[in-house]
C-alpha atoms as one frame of an Amber mdcrd trajectory, in Angstrom:
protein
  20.634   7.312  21.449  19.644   6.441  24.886  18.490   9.022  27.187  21.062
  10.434  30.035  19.484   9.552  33.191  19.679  11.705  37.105  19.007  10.535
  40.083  17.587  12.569  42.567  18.602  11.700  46.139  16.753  14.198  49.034
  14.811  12.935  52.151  12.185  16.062  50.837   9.403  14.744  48.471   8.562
  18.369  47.713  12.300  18.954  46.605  12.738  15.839  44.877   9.276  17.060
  42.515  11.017  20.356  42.098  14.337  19.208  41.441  12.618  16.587  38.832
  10.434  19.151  36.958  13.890  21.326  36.132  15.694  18.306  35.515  13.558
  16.495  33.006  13.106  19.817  31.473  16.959  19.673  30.702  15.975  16.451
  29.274  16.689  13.671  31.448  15.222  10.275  32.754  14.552  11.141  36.654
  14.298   8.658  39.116  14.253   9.300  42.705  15.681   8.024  46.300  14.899
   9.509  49.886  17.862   8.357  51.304  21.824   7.505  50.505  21.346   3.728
  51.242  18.103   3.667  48.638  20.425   5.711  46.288  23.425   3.457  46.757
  21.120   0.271  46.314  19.558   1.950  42.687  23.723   2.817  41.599  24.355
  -1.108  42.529  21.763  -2.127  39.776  21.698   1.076  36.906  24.419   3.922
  37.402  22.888   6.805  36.516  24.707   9.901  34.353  23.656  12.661  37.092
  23.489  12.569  40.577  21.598  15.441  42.647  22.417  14.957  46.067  21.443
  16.324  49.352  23.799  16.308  52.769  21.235  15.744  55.218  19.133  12.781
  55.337  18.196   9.733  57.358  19.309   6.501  57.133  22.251   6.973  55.276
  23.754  11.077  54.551  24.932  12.377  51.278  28.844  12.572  52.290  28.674
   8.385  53.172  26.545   7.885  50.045  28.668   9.401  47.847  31.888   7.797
  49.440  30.479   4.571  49.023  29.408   5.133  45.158  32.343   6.407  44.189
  34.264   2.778  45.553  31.024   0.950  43.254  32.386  -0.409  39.695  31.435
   2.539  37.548  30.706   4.408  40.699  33.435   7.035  39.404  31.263   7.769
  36.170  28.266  10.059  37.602  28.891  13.483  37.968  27.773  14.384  41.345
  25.904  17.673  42.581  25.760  18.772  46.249  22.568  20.146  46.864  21.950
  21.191  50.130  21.896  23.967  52.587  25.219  23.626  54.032  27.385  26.755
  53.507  30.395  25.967  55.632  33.555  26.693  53.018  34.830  22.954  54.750
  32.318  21.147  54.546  31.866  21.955  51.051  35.951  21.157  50.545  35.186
  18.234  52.311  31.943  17.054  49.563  34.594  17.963  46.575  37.544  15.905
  48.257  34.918  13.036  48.437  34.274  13.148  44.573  31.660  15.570  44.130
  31.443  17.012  41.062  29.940  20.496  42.076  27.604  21.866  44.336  24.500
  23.261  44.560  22.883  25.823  47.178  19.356  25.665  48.260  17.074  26.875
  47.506  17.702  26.595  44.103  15.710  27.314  40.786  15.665  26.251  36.796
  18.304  28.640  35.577  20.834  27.896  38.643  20.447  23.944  37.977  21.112
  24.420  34.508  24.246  26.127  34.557  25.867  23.826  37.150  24.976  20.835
  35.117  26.413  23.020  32.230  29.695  23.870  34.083  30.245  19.790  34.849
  29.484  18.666  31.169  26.589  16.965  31.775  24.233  18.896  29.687
């Protein structure tokens, strides 16, 4: 059986390792981005199962990322998390008319990751 895989997408190093601890602990491949346009280059070449996803980053943000994956062939296939600080009730309307799955608030721990990649049927 092959493993499901995540993909971690957040500018923060120290939230990526936090986020990857919890997630490979659910039993997951991890790999990890910094930005959308690294992310969206990775989906181009292996699509991943999971995608954790913050709003705010350089380069390229979450909401363009995750527009952008969702028009990739197959880019309709990984079930997206928001995971970010943003609170607004649009903005997060706005992430789940984009195709995100769910969403996630920061700061977040083991117990809240696992039941949101519960409620989306990943795990």
């Amino acid at each position: 059986m092959t493993p499901r895989t995540c993909l971690i997408v957040d500018d923060s190093r120290i939230i990526r390792k936090v986020a990857r601890r919890i997630v490979e602990g659910l039993g997951f491949e991890v790999d990890e981005a910094a930005d959308g346009a690294e992310a969206l280059t990775f989906c181009a070449a292996v699509m991943p199962d999971v995608v954790l996803l913050d709003w705010s980053m350089p380069v390229m943000d979450g909401l363009t990322f995750l527009r952008r994956l969702r028009d990739l062939p197959g880019g309709d296939r990984p079930k997206v998390l928001f995971c970010t600080i943003e609170t607004r009730a649009e903005r997060i309307a706005e992430a789940l008319s984009a195709g995100a799955d769910d969403y996630v608030m920061k700061p977040f721990d083991g117990e809240i990751l696992s039941s949101k990649f519960a409620e989306v049927g990943a795990v």
